[in-house]
CSV table of N, CA and C and ligand atoms in Angstrom, one decimal:
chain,number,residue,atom,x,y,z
A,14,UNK,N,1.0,-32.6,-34.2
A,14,UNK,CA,2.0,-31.7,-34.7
A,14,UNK,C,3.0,-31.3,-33.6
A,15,UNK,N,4.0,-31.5,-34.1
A,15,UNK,CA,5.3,-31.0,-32.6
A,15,UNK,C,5.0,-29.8,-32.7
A,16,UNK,N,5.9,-29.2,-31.5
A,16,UNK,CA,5.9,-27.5,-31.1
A,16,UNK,C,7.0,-27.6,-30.6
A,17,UNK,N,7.8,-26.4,-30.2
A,17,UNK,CA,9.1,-26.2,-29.7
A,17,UNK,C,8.8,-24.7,-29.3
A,18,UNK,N,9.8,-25.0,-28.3
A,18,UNK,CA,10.7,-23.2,-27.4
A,18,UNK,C,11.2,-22.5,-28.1
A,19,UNK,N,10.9,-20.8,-28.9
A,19,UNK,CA,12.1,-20.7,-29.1
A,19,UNK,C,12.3,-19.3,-28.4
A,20,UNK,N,13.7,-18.8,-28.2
A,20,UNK,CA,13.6,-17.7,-27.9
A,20,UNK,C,14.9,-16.7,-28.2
A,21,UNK,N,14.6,-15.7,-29.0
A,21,UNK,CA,15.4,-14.7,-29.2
A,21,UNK,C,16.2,-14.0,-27.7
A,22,UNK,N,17.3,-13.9,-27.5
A,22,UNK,CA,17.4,-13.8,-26.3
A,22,UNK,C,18.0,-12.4,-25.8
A,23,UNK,N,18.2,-11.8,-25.4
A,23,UNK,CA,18.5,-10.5,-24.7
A,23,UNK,C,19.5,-10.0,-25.9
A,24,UNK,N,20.4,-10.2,-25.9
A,24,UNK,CA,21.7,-10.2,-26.8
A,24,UNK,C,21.2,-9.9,-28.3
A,25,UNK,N,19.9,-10.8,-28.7
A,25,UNK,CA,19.4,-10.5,-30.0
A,25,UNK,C,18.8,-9.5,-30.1
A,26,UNK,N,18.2,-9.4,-29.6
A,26,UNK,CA,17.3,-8.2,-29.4
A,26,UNK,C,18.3,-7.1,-29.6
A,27,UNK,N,18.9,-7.0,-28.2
A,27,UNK,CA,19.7,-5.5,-28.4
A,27,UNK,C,20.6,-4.9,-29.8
A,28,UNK,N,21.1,-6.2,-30.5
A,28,UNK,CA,21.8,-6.2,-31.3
A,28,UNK,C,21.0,-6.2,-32.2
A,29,UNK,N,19.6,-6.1,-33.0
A,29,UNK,CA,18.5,-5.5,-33.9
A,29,UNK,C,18.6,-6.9,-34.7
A,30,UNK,N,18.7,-7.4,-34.4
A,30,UNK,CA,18.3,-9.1,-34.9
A,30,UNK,C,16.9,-10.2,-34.9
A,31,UNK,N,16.1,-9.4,-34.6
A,31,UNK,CA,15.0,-10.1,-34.0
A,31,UNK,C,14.5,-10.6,-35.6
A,32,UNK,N,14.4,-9.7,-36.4
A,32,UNK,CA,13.5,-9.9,-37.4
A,32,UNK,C,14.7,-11.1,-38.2
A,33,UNK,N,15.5,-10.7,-38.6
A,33,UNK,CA,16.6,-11.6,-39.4
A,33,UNK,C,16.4,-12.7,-39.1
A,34,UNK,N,16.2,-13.2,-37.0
A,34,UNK,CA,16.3,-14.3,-36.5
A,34,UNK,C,14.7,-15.0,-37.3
A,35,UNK,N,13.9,-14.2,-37.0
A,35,UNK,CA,12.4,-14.6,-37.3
A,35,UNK,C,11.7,-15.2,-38.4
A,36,UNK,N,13.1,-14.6,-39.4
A,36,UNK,CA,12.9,-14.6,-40.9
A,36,UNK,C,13.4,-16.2,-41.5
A,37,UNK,N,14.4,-16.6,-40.8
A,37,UNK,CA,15.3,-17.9,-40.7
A,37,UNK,C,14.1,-19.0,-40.2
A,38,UNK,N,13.4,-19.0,-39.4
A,38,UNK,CA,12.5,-19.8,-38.9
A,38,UNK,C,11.3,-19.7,-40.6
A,39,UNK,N,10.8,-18.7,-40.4
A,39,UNK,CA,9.7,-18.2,-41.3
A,39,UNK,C,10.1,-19.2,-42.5
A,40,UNK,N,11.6,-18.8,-43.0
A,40,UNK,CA,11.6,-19.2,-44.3
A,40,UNK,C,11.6,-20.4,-44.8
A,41,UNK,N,12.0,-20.9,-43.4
A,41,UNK,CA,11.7,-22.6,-43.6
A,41,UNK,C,10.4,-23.5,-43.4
A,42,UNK,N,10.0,-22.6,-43.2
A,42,UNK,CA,8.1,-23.2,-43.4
A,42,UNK,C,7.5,-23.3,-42.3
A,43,UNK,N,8.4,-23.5,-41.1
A,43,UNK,CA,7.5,-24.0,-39.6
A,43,UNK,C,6.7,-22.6,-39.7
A,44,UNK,N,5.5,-23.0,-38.7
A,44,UNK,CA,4.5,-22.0,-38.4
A,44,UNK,C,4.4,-21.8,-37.1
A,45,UNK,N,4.1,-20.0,-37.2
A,45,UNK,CA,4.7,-19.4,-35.7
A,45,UNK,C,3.2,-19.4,-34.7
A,46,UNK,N,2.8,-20.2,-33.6
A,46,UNK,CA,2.0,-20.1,-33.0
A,46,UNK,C,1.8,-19.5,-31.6
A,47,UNK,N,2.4,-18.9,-31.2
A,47,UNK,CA,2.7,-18.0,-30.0
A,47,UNK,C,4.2,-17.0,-30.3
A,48,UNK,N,3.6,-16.0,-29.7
A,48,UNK,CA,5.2,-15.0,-29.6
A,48,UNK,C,4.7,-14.1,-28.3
A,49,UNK,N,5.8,-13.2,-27.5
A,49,UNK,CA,5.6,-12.2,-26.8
A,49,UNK,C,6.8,-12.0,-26.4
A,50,UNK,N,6.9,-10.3,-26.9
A,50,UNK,CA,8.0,-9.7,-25.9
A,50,UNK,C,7.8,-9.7,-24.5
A,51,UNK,N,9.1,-9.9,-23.8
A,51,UNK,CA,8.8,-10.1,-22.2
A,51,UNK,C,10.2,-10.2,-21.3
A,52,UNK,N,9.5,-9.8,-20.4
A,52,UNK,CA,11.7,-9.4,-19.5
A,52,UNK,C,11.0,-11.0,-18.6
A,53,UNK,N,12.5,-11.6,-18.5
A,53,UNK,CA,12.6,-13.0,-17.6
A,53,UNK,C,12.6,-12.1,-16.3
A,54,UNK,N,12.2,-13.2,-15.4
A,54,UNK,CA,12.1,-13.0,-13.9
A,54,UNK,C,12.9,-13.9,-13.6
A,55,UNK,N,13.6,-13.5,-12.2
A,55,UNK,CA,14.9,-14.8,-11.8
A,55,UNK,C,14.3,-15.7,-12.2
A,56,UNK,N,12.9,-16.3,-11.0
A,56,UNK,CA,12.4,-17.8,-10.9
A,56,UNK,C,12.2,-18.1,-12.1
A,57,UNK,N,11.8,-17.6,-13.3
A,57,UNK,CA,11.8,-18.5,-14.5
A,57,UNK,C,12.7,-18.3,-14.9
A,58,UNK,N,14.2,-17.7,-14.7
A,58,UNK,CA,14.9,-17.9,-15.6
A,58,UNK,C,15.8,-19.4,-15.1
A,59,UNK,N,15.6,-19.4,-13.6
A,59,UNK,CA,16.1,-20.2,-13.0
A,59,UNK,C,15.4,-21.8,-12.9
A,60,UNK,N,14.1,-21.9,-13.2
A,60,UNK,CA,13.4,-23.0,-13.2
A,60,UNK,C,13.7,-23.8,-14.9
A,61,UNK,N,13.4,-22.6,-16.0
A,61,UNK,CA,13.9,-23.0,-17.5
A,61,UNK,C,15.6,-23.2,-17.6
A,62,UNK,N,16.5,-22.5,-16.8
A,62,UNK,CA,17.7,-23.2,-17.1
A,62,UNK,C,17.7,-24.2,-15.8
A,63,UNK,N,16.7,-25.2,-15.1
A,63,UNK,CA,17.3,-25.8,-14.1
A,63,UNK,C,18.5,-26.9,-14.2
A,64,UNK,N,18.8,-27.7,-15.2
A,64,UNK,CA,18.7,-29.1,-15.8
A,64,UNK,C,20.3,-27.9,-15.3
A,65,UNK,N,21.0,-26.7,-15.4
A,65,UNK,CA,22.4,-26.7,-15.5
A,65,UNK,C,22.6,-25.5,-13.9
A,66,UNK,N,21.7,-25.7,-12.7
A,66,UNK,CA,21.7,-25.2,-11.8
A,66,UNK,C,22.8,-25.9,-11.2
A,67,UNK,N,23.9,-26.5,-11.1
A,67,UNK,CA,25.3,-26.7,-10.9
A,67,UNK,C,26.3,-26.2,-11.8
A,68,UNK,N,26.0,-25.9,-12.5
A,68,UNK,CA,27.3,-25.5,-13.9
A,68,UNK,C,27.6,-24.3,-13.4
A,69,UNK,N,29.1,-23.8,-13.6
A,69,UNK,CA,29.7,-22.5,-12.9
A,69,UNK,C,29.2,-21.5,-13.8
A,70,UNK,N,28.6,-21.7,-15.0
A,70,UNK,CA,28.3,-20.6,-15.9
A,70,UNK,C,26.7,-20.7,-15.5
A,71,UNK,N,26.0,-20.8,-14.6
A,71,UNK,CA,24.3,-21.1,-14.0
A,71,UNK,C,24.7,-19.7,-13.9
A,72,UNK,N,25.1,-18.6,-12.8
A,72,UNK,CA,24.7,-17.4,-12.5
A,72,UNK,C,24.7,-16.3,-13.3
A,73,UNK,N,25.9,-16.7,-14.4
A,73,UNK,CA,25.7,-15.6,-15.4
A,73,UNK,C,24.8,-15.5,-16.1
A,74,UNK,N,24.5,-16.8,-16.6
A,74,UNK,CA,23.4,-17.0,-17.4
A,74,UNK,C,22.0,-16.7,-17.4
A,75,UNK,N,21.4,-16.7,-15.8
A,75,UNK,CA,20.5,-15.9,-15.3
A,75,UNK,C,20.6,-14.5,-15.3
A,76,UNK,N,21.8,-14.2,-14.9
A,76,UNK,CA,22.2,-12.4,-14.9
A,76,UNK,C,21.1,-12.3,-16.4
A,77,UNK,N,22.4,-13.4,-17.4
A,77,UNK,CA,22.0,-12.5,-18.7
A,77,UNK,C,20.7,-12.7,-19.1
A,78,UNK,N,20.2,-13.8,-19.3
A,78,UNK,CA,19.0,-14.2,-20.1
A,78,UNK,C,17.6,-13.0,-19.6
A,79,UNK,N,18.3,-12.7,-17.8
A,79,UNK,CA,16.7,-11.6,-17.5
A,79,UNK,C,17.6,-9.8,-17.7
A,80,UNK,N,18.7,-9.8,-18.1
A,80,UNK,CA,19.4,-8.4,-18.1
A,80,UNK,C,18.5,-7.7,-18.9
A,81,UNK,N,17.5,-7.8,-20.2
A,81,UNK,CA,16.9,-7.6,-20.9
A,81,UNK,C,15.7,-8.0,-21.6
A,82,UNK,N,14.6,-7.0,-22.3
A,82,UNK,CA,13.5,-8.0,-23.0
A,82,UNK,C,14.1,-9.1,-24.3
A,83,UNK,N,13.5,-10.1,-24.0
A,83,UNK,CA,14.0,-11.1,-24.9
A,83,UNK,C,12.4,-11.4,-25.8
A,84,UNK,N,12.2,-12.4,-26.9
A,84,UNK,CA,11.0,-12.5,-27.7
A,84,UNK,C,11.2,-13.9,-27.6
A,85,UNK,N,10.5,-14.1,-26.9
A,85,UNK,CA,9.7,-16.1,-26.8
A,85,UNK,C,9.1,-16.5,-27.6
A,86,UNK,N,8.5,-17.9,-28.7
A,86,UNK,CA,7.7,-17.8,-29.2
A,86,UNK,C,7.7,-19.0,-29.1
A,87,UNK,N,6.5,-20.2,-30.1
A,87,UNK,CA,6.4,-21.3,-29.9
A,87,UNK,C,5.9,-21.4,-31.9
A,88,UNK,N,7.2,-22.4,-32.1
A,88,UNK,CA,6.5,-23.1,-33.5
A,88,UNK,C,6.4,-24.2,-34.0
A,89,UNK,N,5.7,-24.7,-34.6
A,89,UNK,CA,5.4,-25.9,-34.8
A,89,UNK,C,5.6,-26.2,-36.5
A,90,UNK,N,5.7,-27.9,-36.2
A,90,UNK,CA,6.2,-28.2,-37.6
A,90,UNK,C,6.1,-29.9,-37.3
A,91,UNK,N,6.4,-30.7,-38.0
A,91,UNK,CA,6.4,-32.0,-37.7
A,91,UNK,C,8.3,-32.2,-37.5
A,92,UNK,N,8.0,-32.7,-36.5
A,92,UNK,CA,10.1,-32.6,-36.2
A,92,UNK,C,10.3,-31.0,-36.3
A,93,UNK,N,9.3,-30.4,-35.5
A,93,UNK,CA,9.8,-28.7,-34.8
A,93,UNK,C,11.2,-28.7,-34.3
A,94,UNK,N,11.6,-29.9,-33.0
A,94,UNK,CA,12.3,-29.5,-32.2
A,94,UNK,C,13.9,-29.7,-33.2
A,95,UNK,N,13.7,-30.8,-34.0
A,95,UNK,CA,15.0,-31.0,-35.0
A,95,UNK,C,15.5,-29.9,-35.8
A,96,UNK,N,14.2,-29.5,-36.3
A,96,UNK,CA,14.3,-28.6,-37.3
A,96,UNK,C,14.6,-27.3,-36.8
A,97,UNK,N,14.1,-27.5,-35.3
A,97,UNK,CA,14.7,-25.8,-35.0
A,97,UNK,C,16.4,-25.7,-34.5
A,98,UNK,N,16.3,-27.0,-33.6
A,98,UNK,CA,17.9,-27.1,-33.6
A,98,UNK,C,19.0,-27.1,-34.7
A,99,UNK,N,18.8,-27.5,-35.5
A,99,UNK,CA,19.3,-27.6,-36.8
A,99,UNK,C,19.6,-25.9,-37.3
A,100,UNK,N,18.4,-25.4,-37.2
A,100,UNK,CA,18.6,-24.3,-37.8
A,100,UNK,C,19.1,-23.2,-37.2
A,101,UNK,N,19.4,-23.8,-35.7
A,101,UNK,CA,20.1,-22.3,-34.9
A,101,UNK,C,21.7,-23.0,-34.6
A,102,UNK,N,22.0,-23.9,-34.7
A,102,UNK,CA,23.8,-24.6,-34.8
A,102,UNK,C,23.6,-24.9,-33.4
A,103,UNK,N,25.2,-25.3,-33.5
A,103,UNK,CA,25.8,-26.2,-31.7
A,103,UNK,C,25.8,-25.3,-30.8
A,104,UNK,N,25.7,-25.1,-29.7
A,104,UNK,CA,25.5,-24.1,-28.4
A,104,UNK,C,26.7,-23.3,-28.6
A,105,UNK,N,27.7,-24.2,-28.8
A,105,UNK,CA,29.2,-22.3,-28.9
A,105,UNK,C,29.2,-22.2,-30.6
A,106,UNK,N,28.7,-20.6,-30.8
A,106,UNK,CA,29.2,-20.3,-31.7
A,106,UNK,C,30.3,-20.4,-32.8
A,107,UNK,N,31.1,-20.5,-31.8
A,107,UNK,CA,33.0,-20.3,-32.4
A,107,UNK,C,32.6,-21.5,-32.9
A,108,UNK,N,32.1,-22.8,-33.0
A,108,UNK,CA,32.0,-24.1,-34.0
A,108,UNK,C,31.0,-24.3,-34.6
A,109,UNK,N,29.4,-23.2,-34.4
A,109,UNK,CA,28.6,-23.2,-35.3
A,109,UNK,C,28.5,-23.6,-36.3
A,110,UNK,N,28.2,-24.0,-37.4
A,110,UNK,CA,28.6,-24.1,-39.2
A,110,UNK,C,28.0,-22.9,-39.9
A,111,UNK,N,28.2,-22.3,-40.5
A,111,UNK,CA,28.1,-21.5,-41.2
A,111,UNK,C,26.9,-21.9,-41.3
A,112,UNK,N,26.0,-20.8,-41.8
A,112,UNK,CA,24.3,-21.1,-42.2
A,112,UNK,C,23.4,-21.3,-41.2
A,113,UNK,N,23.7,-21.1,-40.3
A,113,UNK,CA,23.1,-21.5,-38.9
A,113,UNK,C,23.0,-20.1,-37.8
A,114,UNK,N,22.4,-19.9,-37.7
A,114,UNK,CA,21.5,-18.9,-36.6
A,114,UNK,C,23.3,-18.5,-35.8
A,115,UNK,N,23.7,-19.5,-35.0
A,115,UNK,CA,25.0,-19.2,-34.2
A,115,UNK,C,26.0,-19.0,-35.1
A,116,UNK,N,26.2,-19.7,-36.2
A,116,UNK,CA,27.4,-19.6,-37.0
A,116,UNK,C,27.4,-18.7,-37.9
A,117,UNK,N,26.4,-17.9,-38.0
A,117,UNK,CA,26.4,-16.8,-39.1
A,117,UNK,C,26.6,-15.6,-37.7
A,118,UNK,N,26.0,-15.1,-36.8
A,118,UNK,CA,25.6,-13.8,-36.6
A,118,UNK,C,26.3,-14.2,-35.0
A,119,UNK,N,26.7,-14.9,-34.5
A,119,UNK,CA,27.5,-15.2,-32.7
A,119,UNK,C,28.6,-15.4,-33.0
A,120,UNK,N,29.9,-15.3,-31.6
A,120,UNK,CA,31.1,-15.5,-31.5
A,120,UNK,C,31.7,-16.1,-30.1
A,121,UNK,N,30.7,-16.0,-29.3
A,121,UNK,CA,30.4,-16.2,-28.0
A,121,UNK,C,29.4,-17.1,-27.5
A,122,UNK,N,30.0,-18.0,-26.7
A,122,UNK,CA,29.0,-19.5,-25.7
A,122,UNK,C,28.2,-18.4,-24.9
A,123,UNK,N,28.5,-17.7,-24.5
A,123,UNK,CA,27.7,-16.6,-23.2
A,123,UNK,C,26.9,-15.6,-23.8
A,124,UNK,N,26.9,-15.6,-25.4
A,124,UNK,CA,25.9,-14.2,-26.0
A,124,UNK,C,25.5,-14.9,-27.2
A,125,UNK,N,25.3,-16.6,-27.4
A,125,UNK,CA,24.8,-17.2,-28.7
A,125,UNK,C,23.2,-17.0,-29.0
A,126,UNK,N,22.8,-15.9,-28.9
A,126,UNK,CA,21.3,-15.4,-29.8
A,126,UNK,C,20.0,-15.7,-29.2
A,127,UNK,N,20.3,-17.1,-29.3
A,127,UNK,CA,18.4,-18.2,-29.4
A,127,UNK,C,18.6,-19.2,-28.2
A,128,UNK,N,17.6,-20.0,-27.9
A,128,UNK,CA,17.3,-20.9,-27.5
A,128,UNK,C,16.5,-21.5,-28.0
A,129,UNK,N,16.7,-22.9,-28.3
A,129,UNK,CA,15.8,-24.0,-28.9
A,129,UNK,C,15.5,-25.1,-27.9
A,130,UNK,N,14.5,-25.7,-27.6
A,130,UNK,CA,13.7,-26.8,-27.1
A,130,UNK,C,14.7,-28.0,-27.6
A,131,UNK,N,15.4,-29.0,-26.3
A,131,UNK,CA,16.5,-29.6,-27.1
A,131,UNK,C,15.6,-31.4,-27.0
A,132,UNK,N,14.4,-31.2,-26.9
A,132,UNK,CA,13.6,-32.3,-27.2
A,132,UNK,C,12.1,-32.2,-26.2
A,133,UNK,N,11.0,-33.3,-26.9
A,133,UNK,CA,10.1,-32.8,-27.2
A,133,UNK,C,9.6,-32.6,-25.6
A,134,UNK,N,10.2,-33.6,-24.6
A,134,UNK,CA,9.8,-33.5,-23.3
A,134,UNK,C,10.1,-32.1,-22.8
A,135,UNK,N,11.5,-31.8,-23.1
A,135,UNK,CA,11.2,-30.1,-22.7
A,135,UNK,C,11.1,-29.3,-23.5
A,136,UNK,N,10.6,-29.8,-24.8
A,136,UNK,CA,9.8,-28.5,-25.4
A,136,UNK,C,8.4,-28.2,-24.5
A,137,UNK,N,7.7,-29.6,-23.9
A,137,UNK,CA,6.2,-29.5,-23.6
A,137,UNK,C,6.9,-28.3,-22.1
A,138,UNK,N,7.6,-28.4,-21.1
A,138,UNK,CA,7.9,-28.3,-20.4
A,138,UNK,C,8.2,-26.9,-20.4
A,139,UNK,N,8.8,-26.3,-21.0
A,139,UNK,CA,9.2,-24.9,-21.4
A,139,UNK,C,8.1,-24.4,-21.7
A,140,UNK,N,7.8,-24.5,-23.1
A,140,UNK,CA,6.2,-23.3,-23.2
A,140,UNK,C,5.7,-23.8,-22.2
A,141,UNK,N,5.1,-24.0,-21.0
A,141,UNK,CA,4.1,-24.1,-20.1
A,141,UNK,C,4.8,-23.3,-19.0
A,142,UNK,N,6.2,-23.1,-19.4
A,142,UNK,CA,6.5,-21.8,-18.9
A,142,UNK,C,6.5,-20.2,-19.1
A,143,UNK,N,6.2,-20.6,-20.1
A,143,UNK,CA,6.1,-19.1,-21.1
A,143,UNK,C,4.9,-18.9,-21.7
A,144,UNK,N,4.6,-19.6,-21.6
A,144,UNK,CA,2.6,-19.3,-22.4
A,144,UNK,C,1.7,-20.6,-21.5
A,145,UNK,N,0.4,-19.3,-21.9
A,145,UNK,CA,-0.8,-20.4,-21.0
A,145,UNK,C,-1.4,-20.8,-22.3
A,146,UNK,N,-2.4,-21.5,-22.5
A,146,UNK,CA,-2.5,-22.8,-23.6
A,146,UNK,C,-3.7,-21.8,-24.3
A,147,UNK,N,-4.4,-20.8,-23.9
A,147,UNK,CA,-5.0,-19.8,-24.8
A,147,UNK,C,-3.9,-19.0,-25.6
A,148,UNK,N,-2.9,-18.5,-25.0
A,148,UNK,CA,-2.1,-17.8,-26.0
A,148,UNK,C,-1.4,-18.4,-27.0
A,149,UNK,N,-1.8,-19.8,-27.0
A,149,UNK,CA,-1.2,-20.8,-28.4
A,149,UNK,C,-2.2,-21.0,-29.0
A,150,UNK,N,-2.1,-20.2,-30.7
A,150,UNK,CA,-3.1,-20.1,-31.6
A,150,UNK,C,-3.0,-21.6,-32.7
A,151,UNK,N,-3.9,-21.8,-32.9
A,151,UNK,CA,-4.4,-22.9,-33.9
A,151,UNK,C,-5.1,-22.1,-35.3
A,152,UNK,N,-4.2,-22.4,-35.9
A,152,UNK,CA,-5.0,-21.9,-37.2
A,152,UNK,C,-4.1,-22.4,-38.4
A,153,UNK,N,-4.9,-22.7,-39.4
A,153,UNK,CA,-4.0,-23.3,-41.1
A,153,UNK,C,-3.9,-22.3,-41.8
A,154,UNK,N,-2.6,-22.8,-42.5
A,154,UNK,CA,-2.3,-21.8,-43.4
A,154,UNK,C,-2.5,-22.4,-45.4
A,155,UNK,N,-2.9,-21.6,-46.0
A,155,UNK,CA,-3.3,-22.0,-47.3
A,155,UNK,C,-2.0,-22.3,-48.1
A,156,UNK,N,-0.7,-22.3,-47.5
A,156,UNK,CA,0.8,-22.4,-47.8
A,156,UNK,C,0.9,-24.0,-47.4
A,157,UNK,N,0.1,-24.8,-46.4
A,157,UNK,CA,0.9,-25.6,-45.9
A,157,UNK,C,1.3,-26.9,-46.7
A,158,UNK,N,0.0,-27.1,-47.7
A,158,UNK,CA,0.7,-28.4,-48.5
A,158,UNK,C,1.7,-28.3,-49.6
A,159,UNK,N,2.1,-26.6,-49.8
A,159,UNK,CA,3.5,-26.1,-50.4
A,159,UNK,C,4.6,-26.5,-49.5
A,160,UNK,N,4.1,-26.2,-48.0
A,160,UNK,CA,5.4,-26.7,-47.3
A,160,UNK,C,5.5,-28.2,-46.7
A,161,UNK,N,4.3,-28.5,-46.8
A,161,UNK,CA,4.8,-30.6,-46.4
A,161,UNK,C,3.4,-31.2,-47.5
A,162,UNK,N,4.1,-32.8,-47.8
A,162,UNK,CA,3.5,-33.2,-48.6
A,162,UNK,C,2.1,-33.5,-47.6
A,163,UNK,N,0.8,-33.6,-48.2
A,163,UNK,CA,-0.2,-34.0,-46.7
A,163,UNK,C,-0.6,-35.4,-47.1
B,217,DAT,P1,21.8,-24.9,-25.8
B,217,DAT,O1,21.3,-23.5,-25.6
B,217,DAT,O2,22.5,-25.1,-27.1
B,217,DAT,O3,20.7,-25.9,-25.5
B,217,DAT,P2,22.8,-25.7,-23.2
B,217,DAT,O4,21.4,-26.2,-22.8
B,217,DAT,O5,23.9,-26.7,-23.0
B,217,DAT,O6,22.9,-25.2,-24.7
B,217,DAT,O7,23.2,-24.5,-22.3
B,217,DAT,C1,22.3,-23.4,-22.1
B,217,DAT,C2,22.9,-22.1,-22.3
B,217,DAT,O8,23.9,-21.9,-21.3
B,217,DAT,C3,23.7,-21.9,-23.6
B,217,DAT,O9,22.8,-21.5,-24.6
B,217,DAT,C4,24.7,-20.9,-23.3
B,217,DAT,C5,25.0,-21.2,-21.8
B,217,DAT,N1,26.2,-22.1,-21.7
B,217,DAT,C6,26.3,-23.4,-21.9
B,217,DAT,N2,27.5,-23.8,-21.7
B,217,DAT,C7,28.3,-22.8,-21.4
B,217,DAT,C8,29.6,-22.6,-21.0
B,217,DAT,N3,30.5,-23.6,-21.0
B,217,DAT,N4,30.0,-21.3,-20.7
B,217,DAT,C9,29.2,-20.3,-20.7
B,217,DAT,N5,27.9,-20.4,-21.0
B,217,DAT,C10,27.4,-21.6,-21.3
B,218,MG,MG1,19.7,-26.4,-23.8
């Protein structure tokens, strides 16, 4: 079963979004197997955005992602990482599509909500930043062959 990154990000939070964002995942059937409120530290915020430690927007983005508690979590689904990109839009808002995590509730490249796992090597890569492998729960749910054929 895939798993993916996700994370509600400072900006969500403050702006009372957490549950709305939570609810978007939920309702689509993936299953939520780790969460924790938690304030970033440089070095991880700096090691999880490394892949853009040249890009002139790298320092703000650190500023912002540790300015505040943000909510991490890890969910799984078969094609997690699609499914979760899919469901949060393109990285700038202003071209989101409608229905989509950034294109319903962002307006802004520098305050777009979430982060999603943009494939499965750095999904594995990311939670092993954010959770140790006991805080990822295993358990079935009596919903699941409502939500995939088995
Ligand atoms: P995504 O979060 O959609 O995977 P990304 O990995 O390309 O996007 O960039 C990581 C974050 O960096 C993104 O969510 C917001 C910020 N960012 C990206 N491009 C930016 C830009 N041109 N100006 C300001 N912030 C940017
Ligand atoms: Mg990315």
């Amino acid at each position: 079963m895939e798993r993916t990154l996700f994370l509600v990000k400072p900006d969500g939070l403050q702006r009372g979004l957490v549950g709305e964002i939570i609810s978007r995942l939920e309702g689509r059937g993936l299953k939520l197997v780790a969460m924790k409120l938690m304030r970033m530290e440089e070095d991880q915020a700096r090691r999880h955005y490394g892949e853009h430690v040249d890009r002139p927007f790298f320092p703000g983005l650190v500023e912002f992602i540790t300015s505040g508690p943000l909510v991490a979590m890890v969910w799984e689904a078969d094609n997690a990482v699609e499914i979760v990109r899919g469901t949060i839009g393109g990285t700038d808002p202003v071209s989101s599509a409608p229905g989509t995590i950034r294109g319903d509730l962002g307006v802004n490249i520098g305050r777009n909500l979430v982060h999603g796992s943009d494939s499965t090597e750095s999904a594995q890569r990311e939670i092993s930043l954010f959770f140790s492998p006991q805080e990822i729960l295993d358990y079935s749910r009596s919903v699941d062959p409502w939500i995939t054929e088995p």
